[in-house]
């Protein structure tokens, strides 16, 4: 279906495999990650224009180490091996690989010793700083390969066979610490494999709309809008492709931020003429949450109730055959990647088994994209900053930011405090710099003094974190003036709060949310 050149990255379990895919895409070439266990025929069916072999934790000398069909090297396709990928090339093509005495990890100085298209435009002083992370090293390249670079500790740090267009690097060009790493990857893509940089977000939008039209035909599609960027982009793309045959449903579960649902819904209605139904189900959700304190229980109740409400609404639309979902590429890779010989391969779960239950087919137009690419698509589609840069917001919403029981009174307090956090972060330009920022309502009261009176009121915790993927996070070093302003405003403007604390824990060992 793709009109683009495609690079296939075979994953041998490196922590950097996703980074390779991103770098290739940033260079303007579409890339996909597949497990190294893929059969050669299957690989050929994917019609790649070039192949990259990732790094990995194994050692080629070990009996169970992951391998590759040697025929791949007879295929005539350009190949780049990185780290383990290099050792594998050397091992299979009868070079010599040896376990290193020590694992080399971190920065190293690379000395280029032979001209190669790989080094074009890479301005080297005497050496180039590169990032290493390996145990084994190549002692002798296979026949037909030149040694292209070395470091102080290894004599063979890069090799290449110009005629067969097979190259390999001991270091990691995909990590930011490697100087000119992106240039080296571009050289492989454009100077060696002669690919064209046609992957861009506008080409993605055009081809996706065409694909959706072909896939859906004259059918109808239902889509849940959450207010977040992913589901909004899915809805806008589908709207462009099939117009009124898309039916969007927004469920107000009673634990949303102040005005959040309405904002997105009215924006979409105004600008995109969507078929969009706003379902007010607050009372149902809050009724079921009544008296519940356990966070996992809250999550379950909200999840099940959502499915129930959504299913009822979707069934009321005649002739719906598809469910659209905002699945992203990291979720997809999670289910296919190779994580070493002992790894359990996880399967990707859709929202609570809904498609099976309703016998709907799934359409996931963003399943090829990384989060930053979704943002670019959103910009290209003309979506406003308040949608493009919106912080992630959990499905169970404010219910897991009210520690203990969720009541209307507590929701009201948290909404007001959170509104101040949001508006101060936005006004100070910190909103876009941080990953997430929000207020949490604690289940305790503390003593304070207001005027001449002693008070005994709620505590709000402020949680603001920096992160790139929510897997790890650190508390944001907000300026103290900003913290002071947020705290003053919450205490002065939100009745029932007399104390604000700032959460200075990192993840791990803490988590981003408090429940
Ligand atoms: P934690 O608290 O695990 O959060 O560090 C990591 C990221 O996931 C979000 N989060 C959730 N999102 N349902 C969701 O849709 C949930 O139950 C949930 N719990 C946490 C959290 O906001 C952060 O972005």
Short mmCIF file of C-alpha atoms and ligand atoms in Angstrom, two decimals:
data_model
loop_
_atom_site.label_atom_id
_atom_site.label_comp_id
_atom_site.label_asym_id
_atom_site.label_seq_id
_atom_site.Cartn_x
_atom_site.Cartn_y
_atom_site.Cartn_z
CA UNK A 1 0.00 0.00 0.00
CA UNK A 2 2.97 2.28 0.61
CA UNK A 3 4.41 4.45 -2.06
CA UNK A 4 7.47 5.14 0.09
CA UNK A 5 10.84 3.45 0.28
CA UNK A 6 10.77 1.31 3.38
CA UNK A 7 13.62 0.43 5.72
CA UNK A 8 13.14 -2.68 7.82
CA UNK A 9 14.93 -2.74 11.16
CA UNK A 10 15.45 -6.23 12.49
CA UNK A 11 15.32 -6.12 16.26
CA UNK A 12 17.83 -8.20 18.19
CA UNK A 13 16.64 -6.81 21.52
CA UNK A 14 18.57 -3.54 21.82
CA UNK A 15 17.20 -0.82 24.06
CA UNK A 16 17.94 1.56 21.16
CA UNK A 17 15.93 -0.18 18.41
CA UNK A 18 13.11 2.37 18.56
CA UNK A 19 15.64 5.16 18.31
CA UNK A 20 16.99 3.71 15.06
CA UNK A 21 13.46 3.72 13.62
CA UNK A 22 12.95 7.31 14.69
CA UNK A 23 16.24 8.52 13.22
CA UNK A 24 15.44 6.88 9.89
CA UNK A 25 12.03 8.55 9.84
CA UNK A 26 13.49 11.89 10.83
CA UNK A 27 15.70 11.57 7.77
CA UNK A 28 12.50 11.26 5.71
CA UNK A 29 12.42 7.51 5.11
CA UNK A 30 9.65 5.26 6.37
CA UNK A 31 10.87 2.53 8.73
CA UNK A 32 9.39 -0.45 10.52
CA UNK A 33 10.72 -2.67 13.27
CA UNK A 34 10.34 -6.44 13.00
CA UNK A 35 11.63 -9.19 15.28
CA UNK A 36 14.87 -10.80 14.13
CA UNK A 37 13.08 -14.14 14.07
CA UNK A 38 11.09 -13.18 10.95
CA UNK A 39 11.49 -15.70 8.10
CA UNK A 40 13.40 -14.53 5.04
CA UNK A 41 10.40 -15.07 2.74
CA UNK A 42 8.23 -12.98 4.98
CA UNK A 43 10.91 -10.30 5.05
CA UNK A 44 11.09 -10.30 1.26
CA UNK A 45 7.31 -9.94 1.09
CA UNK A 46 7.64 -6.67 2.98
CA UNK A 47 9.69 -5.33 0.02
CA UNK A 48 12.21 -3.35 2.03
CA UNK A 49 14.56 -0.98 0.23
CA UNK A 50 17.24 -1.48 2.88
CA UNK A 51 17.73 -3.38 6.12
CA UNK A 52 19.26 -2.37 9.44
CA UNK A 53 20.30 -5.01 11.96
CA UNK A 54 19.95 -3.61 15.47
CA UNK A 55 22.16 -4.13 18.47
CA UNK A 56 21.27 -6.62 21.17
CA UNK A 57 22.41 -8.05 24.47
CA UNK A 58 23.50 -11.48 23.18
CA UNK A 59 26.93 -12.69 22.14
CA UNK A 60 27.27 -14.31 18.70
CA UNK A 61 29.44 -17.05 20.20
CA UNK A 62 26.69 -18.33 22.52
CA UNK A 63 24.74 -21.37 21.33
CA UNK A 64 21.28 -19.78 21.68
CA UNK A 65 22.15 -16.35 20.34
CA UNK A 66 19.70 -14.97 17.78
CA UNK A 67 20.82 -15.36 14.20
CA UNK A 68 19.67 -14.55 10.73
CA UNK A 69 19.29 -16.46 7.46
CA UNK A 70 22.72 -16.12 5.74
CA UNK A 71 20.93 -15.85 2.42
CA UNK A 72 20.01 -12.30 3.35
CA UNK A 73 23.56 -11.34 2.33
CA UNK A 74 23.07 -12.81 -1.17
CA UNK A 75 19.87 -10.83 -1.75
CA UNK A 76 21.68 -7.73 -2.98
CA UNK A 77 19.84 -5.40 -0.60
CA UNK A 78 21.79 -2.69 1.26
CA UNK A 79 22.39 -3.68 4.89
CA UNK A 80 23.66 -1.75 7.89
CA UNK A 81 24.61 -3.67 11.04
CA UNK A 82 24.85 -1.85 14.34
CA UNK A 83 26.75 -3.34 17.31
CA UNK A 84 25.35 -6.90 17.63
CA UNK A 85 24.26 -6.49 13.99
CA UNK A 86 27.91 -5.90 13.07
CA UNK A 87 29.14 -8.88 15.02
CA UNK A 88 26.52 -11.03 13.34
CA UNK A 89 27.60 -9.91 9.87
CA UNK A 90 31.23 -10.65 10.71
CA UNK A 91 30.36 -14.00 12.29
CA UNK A 92 28.14 -15.27 9.45
CA UNK A 93 30.43 -14.08 6.67
CA UNK A 94 33.44 -15.79 8.26
CA UNK A 95 35.25 -12.85 9.79
CA UNK A 96 36.52 -13.20 13.34
CA UNK A 97 34.60 -12.06 16.44
CA UNK A 98 35.99 -12.25 19.93
CA UNK A 99 34.51 -11.64 23.37
CA UNK A 100 36.08 -8.48 24.77
CA UNK A 101 37.91 -8.63 28.07
CA UNK A 102 35.70 -5.85 29.43
CA UNK A 103 32.39 -4.55 28.27
CA UNK A 104 32.97 -1.14 26.71
CA UNK A 105 30.25 1.30 27.62
CA UNK A 106 29.96 5.02 27.01
CA UNK A 107 31.91 7.57 25.02
CA UNK A 108 34.77 6.63 22.77
CA UNK A 109 36.87 8.47 20.19
CA UNK A 110 36.50 7.13 16.67
CA UNK A 111 39.31 7.50 14.16
CA UNK A 112 38.27 7.23 10.53
CA UNK A 113 40.93 5.28 8.65
CA UNK A 114 39.39 4.67 5.26
CA UNK A 115 37.30 6.75 2.86
CA UNK A 116 33.70 5.66 2.56
CA UNK A 117 30.36 7.11 1.47
CA UNK A 118 29.37 6.51 5.10
CA UNK A 119 31.64 9.37 6.20
CA UNK A 120 30.61 11.92 3.57
CA UNK A 121 30.06 15.35 5.11
CA UNK A 122 31.03 14.08 8.53
CA UNK A 123 33.54 16.74 9.43
CA UNK A 124 36.12 15.08 11.55
CA UNK A 125 38.73 16.90 13.44
CA UNK A 126 41.09 14.13 14.38
CA UNK A 127 38.43 11.95 15.91
CA UNK A 128 34.68 11.70 16.31
CA UNK A 129 32.98 11.14 19.67
CA UNK A 130 30.78 8.04 19.46
CA UNK A 131 28.68 6.01 21.89
CA UNK A 132 29.68 2.40 22.51
CA UNK A 133 27.87 -0.35 24.36
CA UNK A 134 29.22 -3.79 23.55
CA UNK A 135 30.91 -6.91 24.81
CA UNK A 136 32.13 -8.70 21.68
CA UNK A 137 34.31 -7.07 19.06
CA UNK A 138 35.25 -7.88 15.49
CA UNK A 139 38.91 -8.89 15.24
CA UNK A 140 39.00 -9.49 11.53
CA UNK A 141 36.43 -8.37 8.94
CA UNK A 142 35.01 -10.92 6.49
CA UNK A 143 36.60 -11.22 3.03
CA UNK A 144 35.64 -8.32 0.77
CA UNK A 145 35.17 -5.87 3.68
CA UNK A 146 37.40 -2.88 4.43
CA UNK A 147 38.07 -1.62 7.92
CA UNK A 148 36.70 1.94 7.92
CA UNK A 149 37.40 3.12 11.46
CA UNK A 150 39.00 2.20 14.75
CA UNK A 151 39.12 3.44 18.33
CA UNK A 152 41.79 3.32 20.97
CA UNK A 153 40.46 0.06 22.35
CA UNK A 154 39.28 -1.71 19.18
CA UNK A 155 40.93 -1.98 15.79
CA UNK A 156 37.75 -2.73 13.85
CA UNK A 157 35.05 -0.18 14.74
CA UNK A 158 33.39 0.09 11.31
CA UNK A 159 33.53 -2.09 8.21
CA UNK A 160 32.09 -1.91 4.71
CA UNK A 161 31.78 -3.85 1.50
CA UNK A 162 31.19 -1.18 -1.13
CA UNK A 163 30.26 -3.58 -3.91
CA UNK A 164 27.67 -5.52 -1.86
CA UNK A 165 26.51 -2.36 -0.05
CA UNK A 166 26.86 -4.02 3.36
CA UNK A 167 28.15 -1.82 6.17
CA UNK A 168 28.50 -2.23 9.90
CA UNK A 169 29.28 -0.06 12.92
CA UNK A 170 30.42 -1.12 16.35
CA UNK A 171 29.08 2.13 17.85
CA UNK A 172 25.52 3.45 18.02
CA UNK A 173 24.88 6.20 15.46
CA UNK A 174 21.24 6.44 16.64
CA UNK A 175 22.00 7.87 20.08
CA UNK A 176 22.34 11.61 20.60
CA UNK A 177 25.81 11.27 22.16
CA UNK A 178 27.30 10.10 18.86
CA UNK A 179 28.62 13.09 16.90
CA UNK A 180 27.15 13.24 13.38
CA UNK A 181 25.23 10.01 14.08
CA UNK A 182 22.26 11.29 12.07
CA UNK A 183 24.56 12.18 9.17
CA UNK A 184 26.05 8.67 9.19
CA UNK A 185 22.55 7.16 9.09
CA UNK A 186 21.55 9.56 6.28
CA UNK A 187 24.65 8.57 4.33
CA UNK A 188 23.65 4.94 4.57
CA UNK A 189 20.10 5.77 3.43
CA UNK A 190 20.89 8.21 0.64
CA UNK A 191 24.51 7.73 -0.51
CA UNK A 192 24.65 3.95 -0.15
CA UNK A 193 21.08 2.63 -0.44
CA UNK A 194 20.08 5.57 -2.72
CA UNK A 195 16.65 5.92 -1.10
CA UNK A 196 14.36 8.93 -1.52
CA UNK A 197 13.28 11.02 1.47
CA UNK A 198 9.56 10.94 0.76
CA UNK A 199 8.22 10.21 4.26
CA UNK A 200 6.67 13.35 5.67
CA UNK A 201 3.56 14.03 7.66
CA UNK A 202 1.74 15.54 4.69
CA UNK A 203 2.48 12.44 2.61
CA UNK A 204 1.31 10.36 5.56
CA UNK A 205 -1.99 12.25 5.68
CA UNK A 206 -2.62 11.85 1.93
CA UNK A 207 -1.83 8.15 1.83
CA UNK A 208 -3.72 7.45 5.07
CA UNK A 209 -6.87 9.11 3.79
CA UNK A 210 -6.68 7.04 0.59
CA UNK A 211 -6.07 3.85 2.58
CA UNK A 212 -8.99 4.54 4.90
CA UNK A 213 -11.28 5.09 1.92
CA UNK A 214 -10.20 1.81 0.34
CA UNK A 215 -10.45 -0.12 3.59
CA UNK A 216 -13.81 1.22 4.75
CA UNK A 217 -15.63 1.42 1.43
CA UNK A 218 -19.19 2.49 2.12
CA UNK A 219 -19.23 1.25 5.75
CA UNK A 220 -19.80 3.26 8.90
CA UNK A 221 -17.21 3.75 11.67
CA UNK A 222 -17.58 4.57 15.33
CA UNK A 223 -14.86 6.37 17.31
CA UNK A 224 -14.52 7.30 20.98
CA UNK A 225 -13.20 10.83 21.49
CA UNK A 226 -11.36 11.33 24.77
CA UNK A 227 -10.23 14.91 24.38
CA UNK A 228 -6.61 13.82 23.94
CA UNK A 229 -4.54 14.33 20.83
CA UNK A 230 -4.55 10.72 19.57
CA UNK A 231 -8.30 10.19 19.37
CA UNK A 232 -8.79 13.72 18.03
CA UNK A 233 -6.31 13.14 15.19
CA UNK A 234 -7.94 9.79 14.39
CA UNK A 235 -11.34 11.46 14.19
CA UNK A 236 -10.14 14.29 11.99
CA UNK A 237 -8.38 11.93 9.57
CA UNK A 238 -11.44 9.69 9.32
CA UNK A 239 -13.68 12.70 8.91
CA UNK A 240 -11.58 13.82 5.95
CA UNK A 241 -11.75 10.33 4.48
CA UNK A 242 -15.39 9.33 4.99
CA UNK A 243 -17.18 12.43 6.29
CA UNK A 244 -20.54 11.77 7.90
CA UNK A 245 -20.09 8.01 7.88
CA UNK A 246 -17.87 8.54 10.92
CA UNK A 247 -19.75 8.65 14.22
CA UNK A 248 -17.84 10.07 17.18
CA UNK A 249 -18.88 9.55 20.76
CA UNK A 250 -17.63 11.60 23.69
CA UNK A 251 -18.52 10.19 27.09
CA UNK A 252 -18.52 12.60 30.02
CA UNK A 253 -17.65 10.30 32.91
CA UNK A 254 -17.93 12.94 35.61
CA UNK A 255 -14.21 12.85 36.43
CA UNK A 256 -12.95 15.17 33.71
CA UNK A 257 -11.09 18.41 34.27
CA UNK A 258 -13.01 21.65 34.35
CA UNK A 259 -14.44 22.42 30.89
CA UNK A 260 -12.09 19.96 29.24
CA UNK A 261 -14.66 17.86 27.45
CA UNK A 262 -16.71 20.79 26.27
CA UNK A 263 -13.64 22.61 24.92
CA UNK A 264 -12.58 19.83 22.58
CA UNK A 265 -16.09 18.87 21.56
CA UNK A 266 -17.09 22.41 20.67
CA UNK A 267 -13.83 22.97 18.81
CA UNK A 268 -14.33 19.83 16.73
CA UNK A 269 -17.97 20.64 16.03
CA UNK A 270 -17.16 24.14 14.97
CA UNK A 271 -14.18 23.37 12.75
CA UNK A 272 -14.78 19.91 11.37
CA UNK A 273 -18.50 19.40 11.04
CA UNK A 274 -18.16 16.03 12.75
CA UNK A 275 -20.98 13.67 13.57
CA UNK A 276 -20.30 13.92 17.27
CA UNK A 277 -22.44 12.89 20.18
CA UNK A 278 -21.75 14.20 23.68
CA UNK A 279 -23.03 11.65 26.17
CA UNK A 280 -23.56 13.02 29.66
CA UNK A 281 -23.05 10.02 31.95
CA UNK A 282 -21.58 11.70 35.06
CA UNK A 283 -24.32 10.57 37.41
CA UNK A 284 -23.96 6.94 36.37
CA UNK A 285 -20.18 6.93 36.88
CA UNK A 286 -20.24 8.88 40.15
CA UNK A 287 -23.03 6.69 41.50
CA UNK A 288 -20.92 3.60 40.91
CA UNK A 289 -17.85 5.23 42.44
CA UNK A 290 -19.75 6.08 45.57
CA UNK A 291 -17.91 4.79 48.66
CA UNK A 292 -15.06 3.25 46.62
CA UNK A 293 -11.54 3.98 47.88
CA UNK A 294 -9.34 1.38 46.24
CA UNK A 295 -7.61 2.81 43.14
CA UNK A 296 -7.73 -0.39 41.11
CA UNK A 297 -11.40 -0.73 41.91
CA UNK A 298 -11.96 2.84 40.70
CA UNK A 299 -10.14 2.03 37.46
CA UNK A 300 -12.22 -1.10 36.90
CA UNK A 301 -15.52 0.63 37.56
CA UNK A 302 -14.68 3.48 35.22
CA UNK A 303 -13.39 1.11 32.51
CA UNK A 304 -16.44 -1.17 32.62
CA UNK A 305 -18.91 1.66 32.80
CA UNK A 306 -17.26 3.35 29.85
CA UNK A 307 -17.60 0.22 27.75
CA UNK A 308 -21.21 -0.20 28.77
CA UNK A 309 -22.13 3.38 27.87
CA UNK A 310 -20.12 3.39 24.67
CA UNK A 311 -21.53 0.08 23.53
CA UNK A 312 -25.10 1.23 24.06
CA UNK A 313 -24.48 4.43 22.09
CA UNK A 314 -22.64 2.63 19.30
CA UNK A 315 -25.38 0.03 18.94
CA UNK A 316 -27.91 2.77 18.44
CA UNK A 317 -26.12 3.79 15.24
CA UNK A 318 -27.34 1.65 12.37
CA UNK A 319 -24.84 -0.18 10.20
CA UNK A 320 -21.62 0.43 12.12
CA UNK A 321 -18.96 -2.11 11.12
CA UNK A 322 -15.72 -0.54 12.36
CA UNK A 323 -14.21 0.84 15.55
CA UNK A 324 -11.48 3.47 15.13
CA UNK A 325 -8.72 3.56 17.73
CA UNK A 326 -5.70 5.76 18.37
CA UNK A 327 -3.15 2.94 18.80
CA UNK A 328 0.41 4.26 18.31
CA UNK A 329 3.53 2.54 17.02
CA UNK A 330 5.15 1.98 20.44
CA UNK A 331 2.08 -0.11 21.42
CA UNK A 332 2.45 -2.12 18.23
CA UNK A 333 6.19 -2.69 18.67
CA UNK A 334 5.58 -3.73 22.25
CA UNK A 335 3.67 -6.71 20.85
CA UNK A 336 6.14 -7.71 18.13
CA UNK A 337 9.62 -6.80 19.34
CA UNK A 338 12.29 -9.29 20.13
CA UNK A 339 13.39 -9.03 23.74
CA UNK A 340 16.03 -11.76 23.91
CA UNK A 341 15.69 -15.54 23.95
CA UNK A 342 13.77 -15.75 27.22
CA UNK A 343 11.34 -12.95 26.46
CA UNK A 344 7.63 -13.30 26.70
CA UNK A 345 5.99 -11.64 23.75
CA UNK A 346 3.14 -9.44 24.96
CA UNK A 347 0.00 -9.09 22.95
CA UNK A 348 -1.56 -5.71 22.48
CA UNK A 349 -4.85 -5.22 24.25
CA UNK A 350 -7.60 -3.14 22.75
CA UNK A 351 -9.93 -1.22 24.98
CA UNK A 352 -11.46 -3.97 27.08
CA UNK A 353 -12.14 -6.42 24.26
CA UNK A 354 -14.77 -4.09 22.85
CA UNK A 355 -14.22 -4.88 19.15
CA UNK A 356 -14.65 -8.63 19.69
CA UNK A 357 -17.70 -8.15 21.85
CA UNK A 358 -19.42 -5.88 19.37
CA UNK A 359 -18.09 -7.77 16.38
CA UNK A 360 -16.52 -4.65 15.00
CA UNK A 361 -13.42 -4.54 12.86
CA UNK A 362 -10.61 -2.32 14.07
CA UNK A 363 -9.18 0.59 12.16
CA UNK A 364 -6.05 2.17 13.63
CA UNK A 365 -4.77 4.92 11.34
CA UNK A 366 -1.94 5.98 13.70
CA UNK A 367 -0.47 2.55 14.30
CA UNK A 368 2.64 3.47 12.30
CA UNK A 369 3.39 6.69 14.18
CA UNK A 370 5.44 7.79 17.15
CA UNK A 371 3.92 10.36 19.50
CA UNK A 372 5.98 13.24 18.13
CA UNK A 373 4.84 12.31 14.63
CA UNK A 374 1.20 12.41 15.77
CA UNK A 375 1.86 15.95 16.98
CA UNK A 376 3.26 16.85 13.56
CA UNK A 377 0.20 15.35 11.87
CA UNK A 378 -2.02 17.36 14.20
CA UNK A 379 -0.21 20.58 13.26
CA UNK A 380 -0.44 19.68 9.57
CA UNK A 381 -4.18 19.09 9.99
CA UNK A 382 -4.46 22.60 11.43
CA UNK A 383 -5.33 21.58 15.00
CA UNK A 384 -4.72 24.30 17.59
CA UNK A 385 -1.95 24.30 20.20
CA UNK A 386 -4.32 23.51 23.05
CA UNK A 387 -4.98 20.13 21.43
CA UNK A 388 -1.52 19.49 19.93
CA UNK A 389 0.33 20.09 23.19
CA UNK A 390 -2.24 18.82 25.68
CA UNK A 391 -0.69 16.83 28.51
CA UNK A 392 -1.61 13.14 28.76
CA UNK A 393 -4.67 12.63 30.96
CA UNK A 394 -5.47 9.19 32.40
CA UNK A 395 -8.66 7.38 31.40
CA UNK A 396 -9.86 7.19 35.05
CA UNK A 397 -9.33 10.96 35.19
CA UNK A 398 -9.62 12.88 38.43
CA UNK A 399 -10.85 9.75 40.21
CA UNK A 400 -7.24 8.63 40.67
CA UNK A 401 -6.16 12.13 41.68
CA UNK A 402 -8.58 12.22 44.57
CA UNK A 403 -6.97 9.93 47.08
CA UNK A 404 -9.73 7.96 48.76
CA UNK A 405 -13.40 8.40 48.03
CA UNK A 406 -14.58 10.43 45.04
CA UNK A 407 -17.38 12.82 45.99
CA UNK A 408 -18.87 15.81 44.21
CA UNK A 409 -17.50 18.15 46.87
CA UNK A 410 -13.98 16.76 46.50
CA UNK A 411 -14.23 16.87 42.72
CA UNK A 412 -15.18 20.50 42.89
CA UNK A 413 -12.16 21.34 45.07
CA UNK A 414 -9.76 19.43 42.85
CA UNK A 415 -11.18 20.92 39.64
CA UNK A 416 -10.70 24.44 40.90
CA UNK A 417 -7.18 23.81 42.14
CA UNK A 418 -6.25 21.98 38.94
CA UNK A 419 -7.62 24.79 36.79
CA UNK A 420 -5.20 27.19 38.51
CA UNK A 421 -2.28 24.80 37.94
CA UNK A 422 -3.16 24.52 34.24
CA UNK A 423 -3.58 28.22 33.68
CA UNK A 424 -0.40 29.20 35.54
CA UNK A 425 1.67 26.59 33.67
CA UNK A 426 0.32 27.88 30.36
CA UNK A 427 0.76 31.55 31.24
CA UNK A 428 4.38 31.03 32.27
CA UNK A 429 5.29 28.97 29.17
CA UNK A 430 6.12 25.97 31.35
CA UNK A 431 3.18 23.94 30.06
CA UNK A 432 5.02 22.81 26.93
CA UNK A 433 8.31 22.25 28.72
CA UNK A 434 6.94 19.68 31.15
CA UNK A 435 5.45 16.25 30.45
CA UNK A 436 2.51 16.51 32.83
CA UNK A 437 1.42 18.90 35.56
CA UNK A 438 -1.61 18.56 37.80
CA UNK A 439 -3.09 18.82 41.28
CA UNK A 440 -3.86 15.92 43.61
CA UNK A 441 -6.34 16.10 46.49
CA UNK A 442 -5.05 14.36 49.63
CA UNK A 443 -7.29 12.52 52.08
CA UNK A 444 -6.24 14.53 55.09
CA UNK A 445 -6.85 17.88 56.68
CA UNK A 446 -4.27 20.07 58.36
CA UNK A 447 -4.34 23.09 60.60
CA UNK A 448 -3.97 26.60 59.26
CA UNK A 449 -4.74 30.15 60.18
CA UNK A 450 -6.77 32.58 58.14
CA UNK A 451 -7.36 36.06 59.55
CA UNK A 452 -7.79 35.44 63.26
CA UNK A 453 -9.25 32.04 62.78
CA UNK A 454 -7.83 28.61 63.04
CA UNK A 455 -8.73 26.46 60.03
CA UNK A 456 -8.73 22.73 59.49
CA UNK A 457 -8.79 22.04 55.78
CA UNK A 458 -7.64 20.05 52.75
CA UNK A 459 -4.12 19.69 51.33
CA UNK A 460 -3.39 19.88 47.61
CA UNK A 461 -0.26 18.22 46.25
CA UNK A 462 1.22 19.65 43.10
CA UNK A 463 2.73 17.09 40.72
CA UNK A 464 4.75 18.36 37.74
CA UNK A 465 7.18 16.06 35.94
CA UNK A 466 9.64 15.94 33.05
CA UNK A 467 9.67 12.77 30.99
CA UNK A 468 10.01 11.52 27.44
CA UNK A 469 7.79 8.46 27.54
CA UNK A 470 6.28 8.28 31.06
CA UNK A 471 8.38 5.17 31.76
CA UNK A 472 10.72 7.25 33.86
CA UNK A 473 10.20 10.79 35.10
CA UNK A 474 11.73 13.44 37.31
CA UNK A 475 10.05 16.28 39.15
CA UNK A 476 10.21 19.52 37.22
CA UNK A 477 12.42 22.23 38.63
CA UNK A 478 9.78 24.97 38.35
CA UNK A 479 10.95 28.46 39.35
CA UNK A 480 10.11 29.21 42.96
CA UNK A 481 8.14 32.33 41.93
CA UNK A 482 5.85 30.16 39.82
CA UNK A 483 5.40 27.66 42.64
CA UNK A 484 4.62 30.52 45.01
CA UNK A 485 2.03 31.97 42.64
CA UNK A 486 0.29 28.63 42.17
CA UNK A 487 0.26 27.96 45.90
CA UNK A 488 -1.04 31.46 46.78
CA UNK A 489 -3.76 31.31 44.19
CA UNK A 490 -4.97 27.86 45.24
CA UNK A 491 -5.08 28.76 48.92
CA UNK A 492 -6.76 32.12 48.29
CA UNK A 493 -9.16 31.07 45.57
CA UNK A 494 -10.16 27.51 46.37
CA UNK A 495 -12.39 27.24 49.40
CA UNK A 496 -11.57 24.27 51.57
CA UNK A 497 -7.79 24.25 50.92
CA UNK A 498 -5.27 25.76 53.33
CA UNK A 499 -2.05 24.01 52.31
CA UNK A 500 -0.17 23.18 49.06
CA UNK A 501 2.84 20.84 48.88
CA UNK A 502 5.15 20.12 45.93
CA UNK A 503 5.93 16.49 45.08
CA UNK A 504 9.70 16.09 44.62
CA UNK A 505 9.83 12.35 43.91
CA UNK A 506 11.20 10.77 40.76
CA UNK A 507 9.84 7.74 38.90
CA UNK A 508 11.04 5.16 39.80
CA UNK A 509 10.61 4.53 42.66
CA UNK A 510 7.51 6.75 42.76
CA UNK A 511 4.97 6.91 39.93
CA UNK A 512 3.64 9.96 38.14
CA UNK A 513 0.09 9.56 39.43
CA UNK A 514 -0.56 9.20 43.16
CA UNK A 515 -2.91 6.27 42.76
P1 LIG B 1 2.33 6.31 36.34
O1 LIG B 1 1.44 6.85 37.42
O2 LIG B 1 2.19 4.83 36.17
O3 LIG B 1 1.78 6.95 34.99
O4 LIG B 1 3.75 6.74 36.48
C1 LIG B 1 2.41 6.84 33.73
C2 LIG B 1 1.52 7.54 32.71
O5 LIG B 1 0.30 6.81 32.55
C3 LIG B 1 -0.82 7.61 32.94
N1 LIG B 1 -1.73 6.74 33.69
C4 LIG B 1 -2.86 6.22 33.18
N2 LIG B 1 -3.43 6.39 31.97
N3 LIG B 1 -5.19 4.95 32.64
C5 LIG B 1 -4.62 5.76 31.73
O6 LIG B 1 -5.19 5.93 30.63
C6 LIG B 1 -4.67 4.74 33.88
O7 LIG B 1 -5.24 4.00 34.70
C7 LIG B 1 -3.44 5.42 34.15
N4 LIG B 1 -2.63 5.44 35.24
C8 LIG B 1 -1.58 6.25 34.92
C9 LIG B 1 -0.25 8.75 33.76
O8 LIG B 1 -1.06 9.92 33.70
C10 LIG B 1 1.10 8.94 33.11
O9 LIG B 1 1.01 9.71 31.94
#
